[in-house]
Short mmCIF file of C-alpha atoms in Angstrom, two decimals:
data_model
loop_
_atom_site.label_atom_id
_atom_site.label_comp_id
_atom_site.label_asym_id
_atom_site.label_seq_id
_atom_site.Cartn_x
_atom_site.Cartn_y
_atom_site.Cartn_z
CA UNK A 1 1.82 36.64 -8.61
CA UNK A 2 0.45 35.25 -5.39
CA UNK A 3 -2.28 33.61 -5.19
CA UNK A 4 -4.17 33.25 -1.77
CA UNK A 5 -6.38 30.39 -2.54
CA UNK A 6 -3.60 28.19 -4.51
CA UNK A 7 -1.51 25.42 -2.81
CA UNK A 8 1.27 23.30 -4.84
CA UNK A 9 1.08 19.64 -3.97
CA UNK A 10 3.12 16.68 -4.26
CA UNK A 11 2.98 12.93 -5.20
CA UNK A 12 4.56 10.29 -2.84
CA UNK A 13 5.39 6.49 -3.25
CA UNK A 14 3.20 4.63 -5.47
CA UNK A 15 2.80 7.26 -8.29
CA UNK A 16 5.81 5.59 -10.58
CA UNK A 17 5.43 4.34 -14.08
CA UNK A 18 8.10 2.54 -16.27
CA UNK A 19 8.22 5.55 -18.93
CA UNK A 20 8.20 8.45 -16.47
CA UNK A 21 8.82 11.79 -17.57
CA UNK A 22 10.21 11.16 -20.87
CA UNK A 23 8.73 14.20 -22.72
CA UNK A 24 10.07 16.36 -20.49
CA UNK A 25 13.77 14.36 -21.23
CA UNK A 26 12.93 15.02 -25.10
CA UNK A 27 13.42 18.86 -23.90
CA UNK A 28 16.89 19.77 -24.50
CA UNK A 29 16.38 22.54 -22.05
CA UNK A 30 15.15 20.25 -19.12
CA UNK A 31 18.25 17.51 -19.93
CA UNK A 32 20.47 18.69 -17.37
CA UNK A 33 18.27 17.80 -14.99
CA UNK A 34 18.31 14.02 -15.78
CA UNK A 35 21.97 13.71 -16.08
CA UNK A 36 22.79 15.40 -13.23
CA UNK A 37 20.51 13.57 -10.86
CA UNK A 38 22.66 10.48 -12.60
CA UNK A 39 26.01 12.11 -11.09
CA UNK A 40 24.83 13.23 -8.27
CA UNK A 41 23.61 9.47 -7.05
CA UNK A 42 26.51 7.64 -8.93
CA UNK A 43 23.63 5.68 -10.94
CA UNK A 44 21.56 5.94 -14.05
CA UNK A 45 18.48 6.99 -12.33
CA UNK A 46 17.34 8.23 -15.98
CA UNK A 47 17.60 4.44 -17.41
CA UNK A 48 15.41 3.11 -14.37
CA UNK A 49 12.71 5.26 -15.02
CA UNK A 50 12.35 5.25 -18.71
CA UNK A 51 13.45 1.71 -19.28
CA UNK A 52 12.47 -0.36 -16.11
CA UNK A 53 12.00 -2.73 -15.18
CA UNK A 54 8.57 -1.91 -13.16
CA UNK A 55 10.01 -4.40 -10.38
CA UNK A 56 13.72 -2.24 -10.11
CA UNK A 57 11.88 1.17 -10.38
CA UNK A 58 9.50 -0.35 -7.75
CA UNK A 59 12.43 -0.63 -5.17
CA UNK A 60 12.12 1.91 -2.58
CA UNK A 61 15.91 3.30 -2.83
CA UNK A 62 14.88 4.25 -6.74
CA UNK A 63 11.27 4.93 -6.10
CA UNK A 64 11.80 8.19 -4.12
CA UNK A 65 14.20 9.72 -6.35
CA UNK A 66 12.48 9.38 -9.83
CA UNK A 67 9.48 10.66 -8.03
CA UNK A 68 10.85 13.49 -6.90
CA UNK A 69 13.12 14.16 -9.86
CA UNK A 70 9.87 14.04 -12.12
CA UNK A 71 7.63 16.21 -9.94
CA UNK A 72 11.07 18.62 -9.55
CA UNK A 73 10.63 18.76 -13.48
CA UNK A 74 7.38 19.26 -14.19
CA UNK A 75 6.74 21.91 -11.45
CA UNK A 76 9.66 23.99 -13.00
CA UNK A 77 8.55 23.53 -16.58
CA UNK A 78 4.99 25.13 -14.91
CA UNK A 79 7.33 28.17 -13.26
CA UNK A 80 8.63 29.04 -16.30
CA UNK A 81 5.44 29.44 -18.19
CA UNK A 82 3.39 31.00 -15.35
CA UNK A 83 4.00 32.93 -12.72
CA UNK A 84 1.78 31.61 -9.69
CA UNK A 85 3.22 31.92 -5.83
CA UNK A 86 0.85 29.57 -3.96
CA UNK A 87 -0.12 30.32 0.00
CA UNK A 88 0.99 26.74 0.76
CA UNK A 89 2.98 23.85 -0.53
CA UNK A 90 2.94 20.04 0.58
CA UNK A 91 3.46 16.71 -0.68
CA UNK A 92 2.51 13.00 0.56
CA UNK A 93 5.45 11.14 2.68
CA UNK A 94 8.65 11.72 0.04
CA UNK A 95 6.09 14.53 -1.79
CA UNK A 96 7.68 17.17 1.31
CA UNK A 97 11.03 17.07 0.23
CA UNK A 98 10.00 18.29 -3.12
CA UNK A 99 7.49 20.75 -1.66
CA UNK A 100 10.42 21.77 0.27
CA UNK A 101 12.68 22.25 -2.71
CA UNK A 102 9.52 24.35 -4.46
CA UNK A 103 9.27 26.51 -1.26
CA UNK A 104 12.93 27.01 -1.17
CA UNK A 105 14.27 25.79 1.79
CA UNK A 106 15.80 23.33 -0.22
CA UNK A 107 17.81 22.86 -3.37
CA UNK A 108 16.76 19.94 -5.56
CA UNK A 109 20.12 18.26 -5.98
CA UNK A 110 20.11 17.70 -1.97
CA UNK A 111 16.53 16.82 -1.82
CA UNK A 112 17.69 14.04 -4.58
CA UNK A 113 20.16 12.84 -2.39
CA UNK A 114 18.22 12.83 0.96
CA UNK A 115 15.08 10.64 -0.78
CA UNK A 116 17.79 8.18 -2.27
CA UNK A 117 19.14 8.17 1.43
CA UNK A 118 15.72 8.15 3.07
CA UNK A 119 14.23 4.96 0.65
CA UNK A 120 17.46 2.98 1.82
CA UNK A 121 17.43 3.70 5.43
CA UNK A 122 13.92 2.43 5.07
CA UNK A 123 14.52 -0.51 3.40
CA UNK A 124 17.08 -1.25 5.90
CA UNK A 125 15.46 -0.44 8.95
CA UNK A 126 13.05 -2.99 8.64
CA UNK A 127 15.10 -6.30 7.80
CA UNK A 128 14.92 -8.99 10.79
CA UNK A 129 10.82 -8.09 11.83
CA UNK A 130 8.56 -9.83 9.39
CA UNK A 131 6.02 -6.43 8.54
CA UNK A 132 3.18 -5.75 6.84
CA UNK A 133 1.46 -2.53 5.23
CA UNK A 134 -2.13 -2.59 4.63
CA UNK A 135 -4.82 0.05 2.79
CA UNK A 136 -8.00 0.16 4.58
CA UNK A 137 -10.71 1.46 2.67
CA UNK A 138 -14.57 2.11 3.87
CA UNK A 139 -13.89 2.71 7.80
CA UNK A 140 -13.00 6.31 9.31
CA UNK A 141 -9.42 6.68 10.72
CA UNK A 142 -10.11 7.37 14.25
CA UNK A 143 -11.80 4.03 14.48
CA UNK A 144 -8.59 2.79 12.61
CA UNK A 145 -6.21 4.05 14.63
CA UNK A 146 -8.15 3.08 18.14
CA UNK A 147 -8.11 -0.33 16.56
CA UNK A 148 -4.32 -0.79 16.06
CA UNK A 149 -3.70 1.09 19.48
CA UNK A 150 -5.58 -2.19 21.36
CA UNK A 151 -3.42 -5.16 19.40
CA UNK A 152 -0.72 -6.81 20.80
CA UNK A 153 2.34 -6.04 18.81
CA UNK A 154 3.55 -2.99 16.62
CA UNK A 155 0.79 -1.42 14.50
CA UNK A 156 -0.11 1.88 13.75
CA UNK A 157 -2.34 3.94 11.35
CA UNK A 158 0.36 4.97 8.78
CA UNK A 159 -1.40 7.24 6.23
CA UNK A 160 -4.96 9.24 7.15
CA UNK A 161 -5.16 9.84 3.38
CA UNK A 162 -8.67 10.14 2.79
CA UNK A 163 -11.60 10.49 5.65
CA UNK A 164 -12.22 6.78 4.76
CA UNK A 165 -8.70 4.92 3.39
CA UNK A 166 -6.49 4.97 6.03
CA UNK A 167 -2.94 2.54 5.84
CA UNK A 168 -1.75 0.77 8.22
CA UNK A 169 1.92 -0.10 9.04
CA UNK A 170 4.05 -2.82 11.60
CA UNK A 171 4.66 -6.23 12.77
CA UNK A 172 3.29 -8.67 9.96
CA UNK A 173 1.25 -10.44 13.09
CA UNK A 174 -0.28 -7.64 14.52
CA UNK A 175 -0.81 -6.20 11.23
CA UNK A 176 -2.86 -9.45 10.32
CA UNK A 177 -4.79 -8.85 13.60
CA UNK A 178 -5.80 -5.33 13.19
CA UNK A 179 -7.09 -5.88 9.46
CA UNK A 180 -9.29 -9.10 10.57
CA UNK A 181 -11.23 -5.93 13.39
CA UNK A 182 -11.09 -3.53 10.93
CA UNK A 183 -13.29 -6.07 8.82
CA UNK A 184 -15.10 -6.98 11.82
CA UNK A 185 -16.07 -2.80 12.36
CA UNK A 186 -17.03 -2.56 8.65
CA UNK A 187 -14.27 -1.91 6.27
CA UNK A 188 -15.56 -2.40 3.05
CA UNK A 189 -12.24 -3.26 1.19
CA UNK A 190 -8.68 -4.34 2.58
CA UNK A 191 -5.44 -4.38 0.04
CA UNK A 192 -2.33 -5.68 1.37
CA UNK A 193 0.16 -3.27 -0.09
CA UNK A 194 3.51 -4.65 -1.66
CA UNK A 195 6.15 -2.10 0.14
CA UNK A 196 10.13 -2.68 1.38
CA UNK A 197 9.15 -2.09 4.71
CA UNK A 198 7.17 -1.12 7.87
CA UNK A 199 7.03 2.74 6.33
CA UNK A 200 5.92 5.68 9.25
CA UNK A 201 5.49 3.23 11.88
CA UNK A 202 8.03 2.64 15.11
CA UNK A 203 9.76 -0.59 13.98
CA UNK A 204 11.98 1.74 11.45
CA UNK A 205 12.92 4.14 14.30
CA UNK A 206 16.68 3.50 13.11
CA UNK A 207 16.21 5.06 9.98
CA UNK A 208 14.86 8.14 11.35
CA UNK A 209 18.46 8.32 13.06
CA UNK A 210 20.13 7.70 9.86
CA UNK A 211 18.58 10.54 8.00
CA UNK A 212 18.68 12.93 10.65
CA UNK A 213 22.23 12.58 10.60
CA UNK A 214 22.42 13.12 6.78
CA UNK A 215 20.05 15.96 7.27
CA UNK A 216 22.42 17.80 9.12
CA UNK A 217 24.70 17.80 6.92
CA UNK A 218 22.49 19.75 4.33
CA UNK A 219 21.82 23.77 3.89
CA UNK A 220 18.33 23.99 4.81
CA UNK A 221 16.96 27.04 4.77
CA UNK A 222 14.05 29.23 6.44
CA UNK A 223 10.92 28.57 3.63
CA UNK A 224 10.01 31.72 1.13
CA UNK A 225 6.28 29.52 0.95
CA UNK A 226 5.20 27.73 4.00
CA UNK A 227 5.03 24.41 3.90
CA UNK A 228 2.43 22.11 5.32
CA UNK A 229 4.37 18.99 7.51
CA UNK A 230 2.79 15.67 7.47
CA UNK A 231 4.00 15.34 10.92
CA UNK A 232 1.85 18.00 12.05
CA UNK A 233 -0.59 19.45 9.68
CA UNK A 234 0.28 22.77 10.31
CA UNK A 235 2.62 24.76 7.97
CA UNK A 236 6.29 25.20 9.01
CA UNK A 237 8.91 28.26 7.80
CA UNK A 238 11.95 27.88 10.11
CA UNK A 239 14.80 25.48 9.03
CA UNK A 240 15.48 23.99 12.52
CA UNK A 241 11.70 22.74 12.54
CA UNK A 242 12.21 21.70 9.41
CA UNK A 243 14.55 18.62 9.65
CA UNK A 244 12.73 18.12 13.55
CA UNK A 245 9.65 17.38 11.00
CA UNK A 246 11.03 15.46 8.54
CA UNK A 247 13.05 13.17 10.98
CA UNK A 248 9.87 12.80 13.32
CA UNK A 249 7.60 12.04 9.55
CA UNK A 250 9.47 8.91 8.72
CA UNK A 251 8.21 7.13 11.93
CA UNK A 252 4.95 8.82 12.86
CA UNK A 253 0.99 8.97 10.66
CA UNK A 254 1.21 11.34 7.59
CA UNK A 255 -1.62 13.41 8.18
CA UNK A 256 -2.64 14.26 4.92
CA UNK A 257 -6.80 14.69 5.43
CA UNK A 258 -5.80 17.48 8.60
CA UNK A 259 -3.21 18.80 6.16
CA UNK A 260 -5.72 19.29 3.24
CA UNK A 261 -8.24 20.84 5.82
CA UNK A 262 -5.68 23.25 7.30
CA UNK A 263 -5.51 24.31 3.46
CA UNK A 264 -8.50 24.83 2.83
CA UNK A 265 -10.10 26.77 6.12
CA UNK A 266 -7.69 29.28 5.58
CA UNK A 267 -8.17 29.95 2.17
CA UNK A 268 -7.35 27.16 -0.24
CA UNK A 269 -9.81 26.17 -3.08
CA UNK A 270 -7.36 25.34 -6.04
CA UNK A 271 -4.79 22.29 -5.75
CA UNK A 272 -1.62 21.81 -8.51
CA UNK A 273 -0.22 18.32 -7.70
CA UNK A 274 3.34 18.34 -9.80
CA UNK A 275 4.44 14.92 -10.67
CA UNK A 276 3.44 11.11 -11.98
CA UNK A 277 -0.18 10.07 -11.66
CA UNK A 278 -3.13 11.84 -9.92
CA UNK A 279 -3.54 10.25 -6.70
CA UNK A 280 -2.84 13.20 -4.41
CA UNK A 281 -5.51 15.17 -6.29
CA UNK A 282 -7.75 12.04 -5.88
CA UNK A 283 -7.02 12.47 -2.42
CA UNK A 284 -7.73 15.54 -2.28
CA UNK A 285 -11.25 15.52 -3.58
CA UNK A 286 -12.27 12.73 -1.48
CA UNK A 287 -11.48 15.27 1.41
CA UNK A 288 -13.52 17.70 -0.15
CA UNK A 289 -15.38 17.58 -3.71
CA UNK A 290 -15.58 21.54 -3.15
CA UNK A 291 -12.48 22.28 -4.94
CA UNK A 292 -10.58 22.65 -7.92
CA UNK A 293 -7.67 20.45 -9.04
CA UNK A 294 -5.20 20.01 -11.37
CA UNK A 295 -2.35 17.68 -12.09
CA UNK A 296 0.60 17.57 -13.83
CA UNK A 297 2.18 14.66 -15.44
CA UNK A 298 3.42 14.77 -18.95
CA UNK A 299 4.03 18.16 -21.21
CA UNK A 300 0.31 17.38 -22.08
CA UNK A 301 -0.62 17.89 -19.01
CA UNK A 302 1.26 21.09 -18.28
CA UNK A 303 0.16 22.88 -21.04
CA UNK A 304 -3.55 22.58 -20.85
CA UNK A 305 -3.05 23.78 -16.97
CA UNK A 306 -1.40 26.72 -18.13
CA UNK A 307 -3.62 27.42 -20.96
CA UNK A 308 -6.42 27.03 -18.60
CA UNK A 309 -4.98 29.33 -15.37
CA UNK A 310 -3.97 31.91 -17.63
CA UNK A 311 -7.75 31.92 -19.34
CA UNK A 312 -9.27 32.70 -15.36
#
């Protein structure tokens, strides 16, 4: 049934765990989706995420499918036992492809493909510039983002993923330069992040070329559930905006604190994030403690959600 003040959220990179979704691989009935997401990418995706190691699955080009694949999984499993239509999906960076594919303007074999695409475009994009990604934590993003605008050089506020842990993305130099002010303005904690390239910043322009022309390629369709875009924090229903989004998301901030805010003023107090880990739903109560989350990893996981949403 829908559900006005439910929204379906979804893990991006960084989530993975050597081990990944094996209960749901132990289902007969959920099988075909592991050894078709094999065929489909002419590799054994399965092997990488069960078996390892943590450095292969770590690689961007493997990364963003077994992500996807797992979340894919685990929100279906949840379909199939309950029947909740949320007023919004969206997912972190990679996360909107499969928020796409749960909205329907997508089917999950061509979301596979596109993410396997989209993590080597990335990777590839960004040989030849020394970069550098960076998590600042303790310092608003505005103030982030006016820092990197006055460096010399290519850097840009990447992720605005909670009102105070913003990344940063770019040239390794100017990267350097805008973490030393950001310590200078306050920033309580800077972690160098360990990433395969300069991810939603300018110097990977040529990737968003790449996957705009696979993109066009694929049936998209219109959404049945809007979806929120990380390009613009406001949801989006029509295909043609769609891949205009996605294309424009690979270069430009994900603006996951305006997207959780659009959410919630216009309605939503419950958050499902689908997939490995809880980060998003971290994320989502450091936006605002005033809600109600629930994740979804393992079987576990999916069974105590339903026991408890069917109990309201």
């Amino acid at each position: 049934m829908p559900k006005k003040n439910f929204a379906f959220v979804f893990p991006g990179q960084g989530a993975q765990y050597v081990g990944m979704a094996k209960d749901f691989y132990d289902l007969p009935e959920y099988r075909h989706f592991f050894e078709e997401s094999n065929e489909k990418l002419g590799l054994n995706l399965t092997s990488i995420m069960f078996d390892g190691p943590l450095e292969k699955l770590k690689q961007t080009q493997f990364t963003q499918p077994a992500i996807l694949l797992h979340s894919i999984i685990a929100h279906e499993y949840f379909r199939q036992h309950i029947q909740i239509i949320p007023a919004f999906t969206a997912g972190h960076s990679l996360g909107e492809f499969t928020a796409l594919v749960a909205s329907g303007a997508l089917n999950w074999q061509d979301a596979l493909y596109l993410v396997h695409k989209r993590g080597t475009f990335m990777i590839e994009a960004s040989q030849g510039t020394p970069y550098k990604m960076a998590a600042i934590l303790g310092l608003d993003g505005i103030s982030i983002r006016n820092i990197c605008d006055d460096i010399d050089g290519v850097v840009v506020a990447a992720n605005f993923n909670t009102p105070v842990q913003t990344v940063i993305s770019g040239e390794e130099k100017a990267v350097d330069m805008a973490m030393e002010e950001c310590k200078n303005a306050g920033a309580k904690r800077i972690v160098e992040l360990i990433v395969g390239g300069a991810f939603h910043s300018p110097l990977i322009q040529r990737s968003a070329e790449w996957l705009h022309k696979e993109m066009l390629k694929i049936d998209f369709s219109d959404t049945i559930i809007p979806v929120v875009a990380n390009y613009t924090a406001q949801p989006e229903t029509k295909k043609s905006e769609i891949i205009d989004n996605l294309t424009q998301q690979i270069i430009s901030p994900v603006q996951w604190v305006r997207s959780v805010e659009y959410m919630i003023e216009n309605g939503v107090d419950t958050f499902i994030e689908f997939g490995p880990g809880q980060v998003v739903s971290g994320m989502v109560k450091a936006i605002c403690r005033n809600t109600h989350r629930y994740h979804i990893n393992t079987l576990e996981d999916a069974e105590k959600v339903i026991t408890a949403l069917k109990a309201l």
